[in-house]
Coordinates of C-alpha atoms in Angstrom, one line a residue:
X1 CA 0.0 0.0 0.0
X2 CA 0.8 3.7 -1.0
X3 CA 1.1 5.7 2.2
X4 CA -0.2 9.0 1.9
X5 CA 2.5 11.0 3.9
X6 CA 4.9 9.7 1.5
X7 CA 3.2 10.3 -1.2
X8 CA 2.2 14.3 -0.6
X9 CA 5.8 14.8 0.7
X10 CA 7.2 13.4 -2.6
X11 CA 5.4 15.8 -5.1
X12 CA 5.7 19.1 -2.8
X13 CA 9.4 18.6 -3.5
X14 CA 9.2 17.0 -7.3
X15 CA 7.1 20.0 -9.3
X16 CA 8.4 18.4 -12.7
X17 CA 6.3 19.4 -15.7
X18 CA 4.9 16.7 -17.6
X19 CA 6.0 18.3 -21.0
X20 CA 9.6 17.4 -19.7
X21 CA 8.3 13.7 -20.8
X22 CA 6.8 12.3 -24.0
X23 CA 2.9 10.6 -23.8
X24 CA 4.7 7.2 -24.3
X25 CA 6.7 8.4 -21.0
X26 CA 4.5 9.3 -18.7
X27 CA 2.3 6.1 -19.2
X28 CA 5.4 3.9 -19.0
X29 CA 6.0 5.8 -15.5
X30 CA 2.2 5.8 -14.3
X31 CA 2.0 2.3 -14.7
X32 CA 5.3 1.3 -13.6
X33 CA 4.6 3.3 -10.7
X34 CA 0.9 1.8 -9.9
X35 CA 2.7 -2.1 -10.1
X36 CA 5.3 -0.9 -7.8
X37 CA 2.9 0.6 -5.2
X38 CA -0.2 -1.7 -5.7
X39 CA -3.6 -1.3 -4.4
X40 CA -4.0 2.6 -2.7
X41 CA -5.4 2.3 0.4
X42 CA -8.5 4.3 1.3
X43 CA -6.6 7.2 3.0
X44 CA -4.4 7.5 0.1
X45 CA -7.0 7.7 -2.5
X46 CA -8.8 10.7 0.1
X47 CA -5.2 12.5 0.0
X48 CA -5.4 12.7 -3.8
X49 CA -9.1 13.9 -4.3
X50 CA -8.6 16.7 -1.2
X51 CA -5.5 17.6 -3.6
X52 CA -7.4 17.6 -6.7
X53 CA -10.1 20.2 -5.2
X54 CA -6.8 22.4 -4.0
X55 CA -5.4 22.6 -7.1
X56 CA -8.8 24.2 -8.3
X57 CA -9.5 26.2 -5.0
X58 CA -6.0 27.7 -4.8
X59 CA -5.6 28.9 -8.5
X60 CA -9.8 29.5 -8.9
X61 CA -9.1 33.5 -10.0
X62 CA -6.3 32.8 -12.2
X63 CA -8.6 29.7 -13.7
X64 CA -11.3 31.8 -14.0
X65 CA -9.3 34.8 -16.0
X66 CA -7.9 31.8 -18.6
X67 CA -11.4 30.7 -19.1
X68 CA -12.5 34.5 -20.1
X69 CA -9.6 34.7 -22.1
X70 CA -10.0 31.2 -23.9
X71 CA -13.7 31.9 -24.6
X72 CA -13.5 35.9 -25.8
X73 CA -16.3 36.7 -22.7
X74 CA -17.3 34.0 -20.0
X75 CA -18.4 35.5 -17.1
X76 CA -16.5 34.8 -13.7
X77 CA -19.5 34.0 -11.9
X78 CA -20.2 31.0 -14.3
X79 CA -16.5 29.6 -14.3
X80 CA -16.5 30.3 -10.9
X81 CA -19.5 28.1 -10.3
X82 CA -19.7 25.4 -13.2
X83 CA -15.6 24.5 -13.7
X84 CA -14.8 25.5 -9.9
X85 CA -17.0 25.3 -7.2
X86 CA -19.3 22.7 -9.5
X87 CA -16.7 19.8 -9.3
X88 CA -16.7 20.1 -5.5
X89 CA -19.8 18.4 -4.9
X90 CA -19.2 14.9 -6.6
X91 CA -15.5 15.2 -5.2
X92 CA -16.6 15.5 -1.8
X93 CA -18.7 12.7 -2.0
X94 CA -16.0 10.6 -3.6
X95 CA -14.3 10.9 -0.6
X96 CA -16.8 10.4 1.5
X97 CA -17.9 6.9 0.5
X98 CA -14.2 5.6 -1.1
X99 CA -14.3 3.6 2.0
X100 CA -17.3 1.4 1.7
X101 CA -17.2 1.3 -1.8
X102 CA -13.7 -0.4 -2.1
X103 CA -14.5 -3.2 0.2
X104 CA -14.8 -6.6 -1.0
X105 CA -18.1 -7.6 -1.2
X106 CA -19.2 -11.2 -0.6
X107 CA -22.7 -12.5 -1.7
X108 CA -23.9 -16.0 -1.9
X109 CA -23.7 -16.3 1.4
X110 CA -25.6 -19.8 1.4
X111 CA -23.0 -21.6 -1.2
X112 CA -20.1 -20.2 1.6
X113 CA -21.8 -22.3 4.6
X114 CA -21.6 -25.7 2.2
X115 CA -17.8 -24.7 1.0
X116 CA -18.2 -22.4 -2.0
X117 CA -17.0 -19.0 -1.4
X118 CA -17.6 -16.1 -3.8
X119 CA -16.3 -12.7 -3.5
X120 CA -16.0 -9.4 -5.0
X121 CA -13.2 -6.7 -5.4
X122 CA -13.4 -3.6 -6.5
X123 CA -9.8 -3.3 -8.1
X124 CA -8.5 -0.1 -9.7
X125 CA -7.8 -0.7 -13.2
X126 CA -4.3 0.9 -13.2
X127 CA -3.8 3.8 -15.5
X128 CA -6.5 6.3 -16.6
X129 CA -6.5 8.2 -19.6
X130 CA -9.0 11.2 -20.0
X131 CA -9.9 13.4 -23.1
X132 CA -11.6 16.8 -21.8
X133 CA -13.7 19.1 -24.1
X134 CA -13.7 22.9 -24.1
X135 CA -16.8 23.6 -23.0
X136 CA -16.3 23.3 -20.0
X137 CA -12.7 22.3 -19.6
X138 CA -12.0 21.8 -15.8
X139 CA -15.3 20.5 -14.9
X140 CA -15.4 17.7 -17.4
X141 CA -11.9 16.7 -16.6
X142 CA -11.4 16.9 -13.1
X143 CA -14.8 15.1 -11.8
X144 CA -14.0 12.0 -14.1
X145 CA -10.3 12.4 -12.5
X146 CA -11.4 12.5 -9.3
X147 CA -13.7 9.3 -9.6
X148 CA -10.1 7.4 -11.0
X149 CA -8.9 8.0 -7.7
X150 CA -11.3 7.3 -5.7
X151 CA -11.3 3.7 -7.8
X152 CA -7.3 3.8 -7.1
X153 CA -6.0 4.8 -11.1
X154 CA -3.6 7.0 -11.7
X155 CA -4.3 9.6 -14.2
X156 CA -3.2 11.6 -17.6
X157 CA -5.2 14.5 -18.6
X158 CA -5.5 15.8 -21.9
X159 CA -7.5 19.1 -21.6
X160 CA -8.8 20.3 -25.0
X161 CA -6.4 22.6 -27.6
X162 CA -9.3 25.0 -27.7
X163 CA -9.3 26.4 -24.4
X164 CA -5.6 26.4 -24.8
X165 CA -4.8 28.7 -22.2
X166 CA -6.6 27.4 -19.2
X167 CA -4.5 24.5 -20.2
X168 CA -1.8 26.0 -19.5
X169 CA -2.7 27.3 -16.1
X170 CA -3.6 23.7 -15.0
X171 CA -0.3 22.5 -16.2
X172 CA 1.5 24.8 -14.3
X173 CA 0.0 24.9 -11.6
X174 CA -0.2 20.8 -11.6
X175 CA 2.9 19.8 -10.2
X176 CA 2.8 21.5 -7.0
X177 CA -0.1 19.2 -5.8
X178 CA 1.2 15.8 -7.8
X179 CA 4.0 14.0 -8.7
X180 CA 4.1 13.0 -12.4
X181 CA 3.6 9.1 -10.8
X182 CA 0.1 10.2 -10.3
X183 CA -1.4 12.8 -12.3
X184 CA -0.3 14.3 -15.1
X185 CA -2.2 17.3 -17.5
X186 CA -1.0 16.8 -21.0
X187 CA -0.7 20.3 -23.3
X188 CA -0.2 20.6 -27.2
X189 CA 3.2 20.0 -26.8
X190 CA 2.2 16.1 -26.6
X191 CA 0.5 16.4 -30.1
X192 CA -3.0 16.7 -30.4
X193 CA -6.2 14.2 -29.4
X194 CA -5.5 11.8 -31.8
X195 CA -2.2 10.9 -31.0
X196 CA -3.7 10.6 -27.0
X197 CA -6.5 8.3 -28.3
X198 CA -4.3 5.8 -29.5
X199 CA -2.1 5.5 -26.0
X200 CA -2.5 1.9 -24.6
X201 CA -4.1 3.3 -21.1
X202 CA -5.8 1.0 -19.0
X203 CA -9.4 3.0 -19.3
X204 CA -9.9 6.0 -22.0
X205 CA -12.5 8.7 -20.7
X206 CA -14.0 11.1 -23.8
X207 CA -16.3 13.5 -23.2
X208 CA -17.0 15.5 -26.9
X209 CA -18.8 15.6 -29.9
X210 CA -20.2 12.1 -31.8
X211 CA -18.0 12.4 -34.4
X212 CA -14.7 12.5 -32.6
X213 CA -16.3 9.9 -30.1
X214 CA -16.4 7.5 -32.9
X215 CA -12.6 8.5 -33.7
X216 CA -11.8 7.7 -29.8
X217 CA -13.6 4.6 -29.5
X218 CA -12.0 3.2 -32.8
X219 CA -8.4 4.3 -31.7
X220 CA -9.4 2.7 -28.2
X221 CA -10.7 -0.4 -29.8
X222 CA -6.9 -1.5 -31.7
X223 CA -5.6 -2.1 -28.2
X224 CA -8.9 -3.7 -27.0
X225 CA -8.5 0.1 -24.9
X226 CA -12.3 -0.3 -22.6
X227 CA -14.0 3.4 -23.4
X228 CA -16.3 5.9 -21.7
X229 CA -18.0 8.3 -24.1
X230 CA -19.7 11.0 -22.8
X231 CA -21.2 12.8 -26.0
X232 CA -24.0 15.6 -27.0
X233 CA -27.3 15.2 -29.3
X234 CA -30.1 17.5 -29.7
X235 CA -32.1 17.5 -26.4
X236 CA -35.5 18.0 -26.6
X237 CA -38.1 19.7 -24.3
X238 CA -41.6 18.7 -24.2
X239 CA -44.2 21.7 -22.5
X240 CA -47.3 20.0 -21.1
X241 CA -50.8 21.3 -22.0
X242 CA -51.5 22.2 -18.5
X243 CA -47.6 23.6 -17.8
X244 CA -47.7 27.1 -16.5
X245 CA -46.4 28.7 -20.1
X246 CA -44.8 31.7 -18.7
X247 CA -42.5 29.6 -16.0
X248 CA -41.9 27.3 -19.1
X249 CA -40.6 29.9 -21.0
X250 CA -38.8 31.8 -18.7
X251 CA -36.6 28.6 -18.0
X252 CA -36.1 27.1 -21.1
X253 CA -34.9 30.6 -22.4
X254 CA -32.7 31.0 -19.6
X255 CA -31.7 27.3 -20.1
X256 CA -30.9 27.8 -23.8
X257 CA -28.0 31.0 -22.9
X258 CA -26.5 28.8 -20.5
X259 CA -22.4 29.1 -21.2
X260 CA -23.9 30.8 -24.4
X261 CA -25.9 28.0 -25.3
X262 CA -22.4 25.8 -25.9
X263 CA -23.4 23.0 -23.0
X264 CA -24.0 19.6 -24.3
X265 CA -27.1 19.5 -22.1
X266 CA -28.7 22.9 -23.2
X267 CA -32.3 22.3 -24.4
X268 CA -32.1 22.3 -28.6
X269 CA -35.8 22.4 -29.8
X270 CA -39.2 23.0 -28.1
X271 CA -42.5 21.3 -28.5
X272 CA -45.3 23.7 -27.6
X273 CA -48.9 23.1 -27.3
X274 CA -50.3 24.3 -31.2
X275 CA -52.6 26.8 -29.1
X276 CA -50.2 28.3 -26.7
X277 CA -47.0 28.5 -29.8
X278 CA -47.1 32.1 -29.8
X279 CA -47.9 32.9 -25.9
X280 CA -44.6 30.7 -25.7
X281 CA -42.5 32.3 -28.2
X282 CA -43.3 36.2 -26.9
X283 CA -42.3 35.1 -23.3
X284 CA -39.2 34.0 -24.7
X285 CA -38.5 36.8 -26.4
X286 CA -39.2 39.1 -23.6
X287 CA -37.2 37.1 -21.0
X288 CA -34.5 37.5 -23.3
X289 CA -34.7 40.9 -24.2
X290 CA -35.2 41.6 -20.6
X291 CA -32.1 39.8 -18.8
X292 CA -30.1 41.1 -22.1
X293 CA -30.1 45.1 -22.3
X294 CA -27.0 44.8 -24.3
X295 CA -25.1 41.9 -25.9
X296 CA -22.1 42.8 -28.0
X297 CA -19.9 44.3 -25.1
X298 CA -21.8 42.6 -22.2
X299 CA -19.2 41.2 -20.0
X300 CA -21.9 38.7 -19.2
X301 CA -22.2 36.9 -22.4
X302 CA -20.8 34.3 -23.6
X303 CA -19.1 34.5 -26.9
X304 CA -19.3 31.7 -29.3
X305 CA -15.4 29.9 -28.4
X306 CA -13.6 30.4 -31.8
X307 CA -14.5 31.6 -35.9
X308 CA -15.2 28.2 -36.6
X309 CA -17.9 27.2 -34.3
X310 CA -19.5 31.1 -35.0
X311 CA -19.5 30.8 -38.6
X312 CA -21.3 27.3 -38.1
X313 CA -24.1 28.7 -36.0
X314 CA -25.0 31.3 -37.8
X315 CA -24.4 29.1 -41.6
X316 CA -27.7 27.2 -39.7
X317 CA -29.7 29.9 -38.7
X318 CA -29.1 31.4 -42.5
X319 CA -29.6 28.0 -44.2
X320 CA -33.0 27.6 -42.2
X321 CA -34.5 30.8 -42.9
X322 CA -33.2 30.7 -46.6
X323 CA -35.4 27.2 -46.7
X324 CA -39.0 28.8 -45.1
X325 CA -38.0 29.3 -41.4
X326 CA -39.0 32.3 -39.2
X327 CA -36.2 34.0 -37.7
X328 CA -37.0 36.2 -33.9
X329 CA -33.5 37.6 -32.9
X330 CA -33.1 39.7 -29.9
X331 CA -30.8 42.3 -31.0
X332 CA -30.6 45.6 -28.3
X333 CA -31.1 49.3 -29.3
X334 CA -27.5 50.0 -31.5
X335 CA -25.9 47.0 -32.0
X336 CA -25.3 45.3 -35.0
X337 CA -25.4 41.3 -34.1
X338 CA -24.3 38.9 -35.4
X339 CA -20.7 40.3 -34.3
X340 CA -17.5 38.3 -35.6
X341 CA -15.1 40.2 -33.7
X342 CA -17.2 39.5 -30.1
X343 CA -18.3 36.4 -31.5
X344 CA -21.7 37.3 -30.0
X345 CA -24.8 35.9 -32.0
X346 CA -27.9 37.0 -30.8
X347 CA -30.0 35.5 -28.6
X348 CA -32.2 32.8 -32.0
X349 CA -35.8 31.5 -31.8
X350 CA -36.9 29.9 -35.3
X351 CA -40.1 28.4 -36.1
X352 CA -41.4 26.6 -39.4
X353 CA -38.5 25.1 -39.1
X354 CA -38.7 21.7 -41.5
X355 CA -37.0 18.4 -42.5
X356 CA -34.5 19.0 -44.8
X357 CA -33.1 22.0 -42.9
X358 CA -29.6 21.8 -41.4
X359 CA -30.5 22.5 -38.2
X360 CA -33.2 20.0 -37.9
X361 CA -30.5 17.5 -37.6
X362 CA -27.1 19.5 -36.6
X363 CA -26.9 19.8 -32.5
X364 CA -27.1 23.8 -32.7
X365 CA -24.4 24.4 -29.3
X366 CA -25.3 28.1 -29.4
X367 CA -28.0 30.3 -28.3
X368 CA -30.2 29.1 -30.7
X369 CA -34.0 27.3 -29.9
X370 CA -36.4 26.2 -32.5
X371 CA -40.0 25.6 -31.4
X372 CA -42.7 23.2 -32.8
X373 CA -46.2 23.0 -32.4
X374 CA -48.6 19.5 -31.5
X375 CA -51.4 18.7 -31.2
X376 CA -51.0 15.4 -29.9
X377 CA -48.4 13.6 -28.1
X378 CA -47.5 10.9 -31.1
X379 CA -46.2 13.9 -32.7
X380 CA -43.3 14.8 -30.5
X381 CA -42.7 10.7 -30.0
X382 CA -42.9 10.6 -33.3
X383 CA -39.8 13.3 -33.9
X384 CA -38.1 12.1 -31.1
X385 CA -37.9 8.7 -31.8
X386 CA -36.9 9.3 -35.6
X387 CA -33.7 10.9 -34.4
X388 CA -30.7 9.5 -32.2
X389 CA -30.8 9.5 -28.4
X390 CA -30.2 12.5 -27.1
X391 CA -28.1 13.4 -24.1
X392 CA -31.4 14.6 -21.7
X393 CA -34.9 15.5 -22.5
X394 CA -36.9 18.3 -20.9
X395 CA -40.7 17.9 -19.8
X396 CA -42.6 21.2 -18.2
X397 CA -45.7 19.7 -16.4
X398 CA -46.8 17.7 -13.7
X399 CA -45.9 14.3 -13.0
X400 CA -48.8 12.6 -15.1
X401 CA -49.8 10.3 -17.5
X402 CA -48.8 12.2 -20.5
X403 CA -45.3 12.4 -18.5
X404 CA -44.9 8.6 -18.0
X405 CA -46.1 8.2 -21.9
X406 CA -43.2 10.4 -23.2
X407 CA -41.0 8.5 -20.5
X408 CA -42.1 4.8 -21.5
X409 CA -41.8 5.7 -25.9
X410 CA -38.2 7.8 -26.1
X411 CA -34.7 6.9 -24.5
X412 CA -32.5 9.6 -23.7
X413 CA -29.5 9.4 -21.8
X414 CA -31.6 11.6 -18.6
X415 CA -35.1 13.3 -18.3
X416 CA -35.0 16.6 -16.3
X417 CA -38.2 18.0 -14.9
X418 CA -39.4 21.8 -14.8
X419 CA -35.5 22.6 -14.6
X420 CA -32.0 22.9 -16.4
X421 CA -30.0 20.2 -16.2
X422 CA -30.9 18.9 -12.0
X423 CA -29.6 15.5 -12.9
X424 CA -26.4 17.1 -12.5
X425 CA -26.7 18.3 -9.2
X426 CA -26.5 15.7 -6.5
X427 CA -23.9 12.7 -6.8
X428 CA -26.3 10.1 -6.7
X429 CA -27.4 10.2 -10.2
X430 CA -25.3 8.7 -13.2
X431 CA -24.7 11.0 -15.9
X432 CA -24.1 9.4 -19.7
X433 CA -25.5 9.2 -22.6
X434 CA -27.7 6.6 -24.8
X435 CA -26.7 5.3 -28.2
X436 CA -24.8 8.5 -29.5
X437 CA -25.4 10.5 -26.9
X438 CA -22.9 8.5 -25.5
X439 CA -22.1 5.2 -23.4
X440 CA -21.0 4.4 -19.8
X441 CA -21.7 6.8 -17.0
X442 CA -19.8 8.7 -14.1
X443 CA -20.8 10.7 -10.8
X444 CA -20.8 9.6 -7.6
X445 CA -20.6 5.6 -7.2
X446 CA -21.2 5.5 -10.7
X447 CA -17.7 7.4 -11.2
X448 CA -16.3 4.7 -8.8
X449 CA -17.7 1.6 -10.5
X450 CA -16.1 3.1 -13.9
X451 CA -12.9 3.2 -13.2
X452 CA -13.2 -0.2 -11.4
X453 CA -12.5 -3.7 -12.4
X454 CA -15.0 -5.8 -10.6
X455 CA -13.1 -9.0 -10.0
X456 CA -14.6 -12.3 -9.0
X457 CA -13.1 -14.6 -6.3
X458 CA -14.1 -18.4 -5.8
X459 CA -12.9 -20.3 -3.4
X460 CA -14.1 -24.3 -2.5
X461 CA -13.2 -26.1 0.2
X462 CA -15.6 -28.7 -0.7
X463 CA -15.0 -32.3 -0.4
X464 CA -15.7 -32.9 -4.6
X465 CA -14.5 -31.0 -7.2
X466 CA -16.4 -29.4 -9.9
X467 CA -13.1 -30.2 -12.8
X468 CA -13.7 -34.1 -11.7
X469 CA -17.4 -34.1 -11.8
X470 CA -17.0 -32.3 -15.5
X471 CA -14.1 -35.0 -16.8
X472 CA -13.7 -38.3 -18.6
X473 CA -14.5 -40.8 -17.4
X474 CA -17.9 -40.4 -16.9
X475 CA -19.9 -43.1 -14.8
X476 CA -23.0 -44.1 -14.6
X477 CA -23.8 -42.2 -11.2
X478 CA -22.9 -38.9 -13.6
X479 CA -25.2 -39.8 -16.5
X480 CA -28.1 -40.2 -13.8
X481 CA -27.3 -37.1 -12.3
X482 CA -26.8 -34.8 -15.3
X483 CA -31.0 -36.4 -16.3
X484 CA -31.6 -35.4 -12.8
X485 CA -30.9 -31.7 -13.6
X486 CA -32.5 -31.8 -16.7
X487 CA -35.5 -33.1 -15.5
X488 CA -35.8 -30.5 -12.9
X489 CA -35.5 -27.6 -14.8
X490 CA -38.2 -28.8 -17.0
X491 CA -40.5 -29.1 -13.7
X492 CA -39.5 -25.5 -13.1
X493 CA -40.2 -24.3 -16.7
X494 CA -43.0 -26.1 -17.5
X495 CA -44.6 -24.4 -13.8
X496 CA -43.2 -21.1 -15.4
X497 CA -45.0 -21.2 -18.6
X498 CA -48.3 -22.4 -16.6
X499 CA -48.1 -19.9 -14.8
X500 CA -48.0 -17.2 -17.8
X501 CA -51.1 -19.2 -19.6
X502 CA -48.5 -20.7 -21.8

């Protein structure tokens, strides 16, 4: 066992950068390091998750600044409480629980009296490998890292190039809280995601778009790599007949702005009762325009991250009203939006918006929500059920019948009620995706289980032995025994299949 003291001393006094070592390096020493150590203890696996939330805590205002500066505008208050104060809640509980959740378990209690015991570990898996994305760059990375330690891994980090310089930040400030042995944050200067994909790590975390997911997952697969993906997808919201429209709306509006609508579980499209469409598109509107006296040079804004990603967004819009869509833009008073300087594009509602349209199959990942009308609930299943899974879906209503219908017809990777996003707060919910929304699923014990191989241990100390009784040469007493089985699982079917009117 790794003991804890030792550990913390050692990387106080190390503070060697990782871009002193090649990718092919720093595995080589993680792993080398893991089989030298063996199995962390609990207290160990505490030490490196209360040093995890330091190395956020300590360097929050200089985190915060590199975030602003990666995106254009992000406002401190966000950063402060999404990438920083937002990872603290599943890390706590990581340490809370490590504990419990690393004890061998031991069922089959029954077969253990007559000389068959079964057990359970909960073994780390040795070295983790983690792909962040730049959304939301600390958050995404850290709380994934932090459930590999709690499961025992040691970890690499490779933050995404876009939010280079918050990147940078981490992997300066890294060293002061680990030694390379343990947890490394990986920069450009390792070549880019690709060349991470393909390392031989003992577990690869992605968190990103479909595409490069399926990019990941094929690198992973060469080395027979096992692979989290935690992806996007057009999210969905469903407004109830009887849902209080103007709480609705004030919401999902809010909802949609969230990080400037560039948050892989930001609501995508609407479905609106036919009879309350427009009610529900003027509230939007004028929660929009009234949170949002200016844009352009609003500190509290989020700009699109980068030319590409702005030129995309607004190529949709355009393409959508150029094919019969309605565009509502809240621009304010004297400013010309959309702004490719700022990369601020103005808050987007589009209706009549059609199949064949880009954006009725592109995940939109700015501040852009298009609204449908129903009349009936086949409708929206209908829609839903045509397209891939998404990441969550939204329902405004009560708990009802037409609730548990949208529930029982649609897979999604979450449903979230009346709010943005709740499934996020609280560690005792997993969060993943469904089909290519993603697959696998962190937070809390989830986290744990992850980054664990469950290992099965059986141990007889019975008086016959299973490799005899399943040998040449077989005797008669084995042929009568083998008809005994079979005739007593047909008693058991056959009562089965009575008992269903079979």
């Amino acid at each position: 066992m790794t003991k804890p003291a030792d550990v913390a001393k050692k990387q106080v006094t190390e503070q060697k950068s990782a871009d002193t070592l090649s990718l092919q390096e720093l595995l080589e020493l993680q792993r080398a390091a893991f089989l030298r150590d063996g199995i962390p203890d609990a207290q160990t696996r505490i030490d490196r998750i209360v040093r995890l939330q330091a190395l956020l805590l300590d360097n929050a205002e200089e985190l915060a600044e590199a975030l602003n500066a990666d995106f254009g505008t992000r406002p401190r208050e966000l950063s402060m409480a999404a990438d920083i104060a937002g990872c603290m809640i599943d890390l706590s509980h990581q340490k809370r629980h490590v504990t419990k959740w690393m004890e061998t378990s031991t069922p089959g209690k029954l077969m253990a009296r007559a000389g068959f015991r079964q057990e359970v570990r909960h073994d780390p898996k040795g070295v983790v490998g983690i792909m962040g994305p730049w959304n939301f760059p600390l958050n995404l990375t850290i709380v994934p890292a932090g459930s590999a330690f709690a499961a025992g891994n040691r970890v690499l980090v490779r933050p995404s190039s876009v939010t280079a310089k918050t990147t940078a930040v981490l992997a300066k400030h890294a060293p002061r809280y680990f030694s390379l042995e343990e947890f490394a944050v990986l920069t450009s200067a390792h070549g880019g995601g690709s060349d991470f994909a393909k390392l031989e790590v003992d577990h690869m975390f992605f968190t990103g778009s479909p595409d490069v997911g399926r990019s990941v997952a094929a690198e992973a697969g060469k080395n027979l790599v096992p692979v989290t993906l935690e992806l996007g997808g057009k999210n969905p919201v469903i407004v109830d007949i009887d849902a209080d429209i103007e709480q609705a709306a004030n919401r999902i509006a809010d909802a949609r702005l969230v990080n400037g609508g560039q948050v892989c579980l930001c609501p995508d499209y609407v479905w609106v009762p036919e009879a309350k469409l427009g009610e529900f598109t003027d509230k939007v509107l004028a929660r929009w325009r009234s949170n949002l006296p200016s844009i352009k040079n609003n500190p509290q804004y989020t700009s699109t991250i980068n030319e590409k990603n702005f030129n995309r967004i607004v190529d949709l819009i355009d393409d959508a009203v150029s094919l019969g869509a309605t565009k509502h833009q809240v621009i304010p008073a004297g400013e010309s939006l959309p702004d490719a300087e700022t990369r601020k594009i103005p808050p987007t509602l589009l209706t009549g918006v059609k199949a064949g349209m880009k954006i009725e199959e592109d995940e939109v990942f700015g501040p852009v929500l298009t609204v449908y009308p129903y009349r009936d609930l086949g409708e929206v299943i209908a829609h839903v059920t045509s397209h891939p899974n998404p990441l969550t879906m939204y329902w405004h209503g009560d708990r009802n019948e037409r609730f548990a219908k949208i529930a029982d017809a649609t897979r999604s990777g979450s449903i979230n009620g009346n709010d943005f996003a709740i499934n996020m707060f609280g560690p005792d919910l997993p969060f993943g995706g469904s089909g290519q929304s993603g697959m696998g699923s962190y937070h809390g014990k989830y986290g744990f289980d992850t980054f664990s191989h469950t290992r099965a241990v059986a141990f007889s100390t019975l008086k016959i032995a299973v490799s005899e009784m399943m040998s040449a040469p077989f005797t008669a007493k084995d042929t009568k025994n083998a008809n005994t089985q079979l005739k007593l699982w047909k008693f058991f079917n056959a009562r089965a299949r009575k008992k269903l009117g079979h």
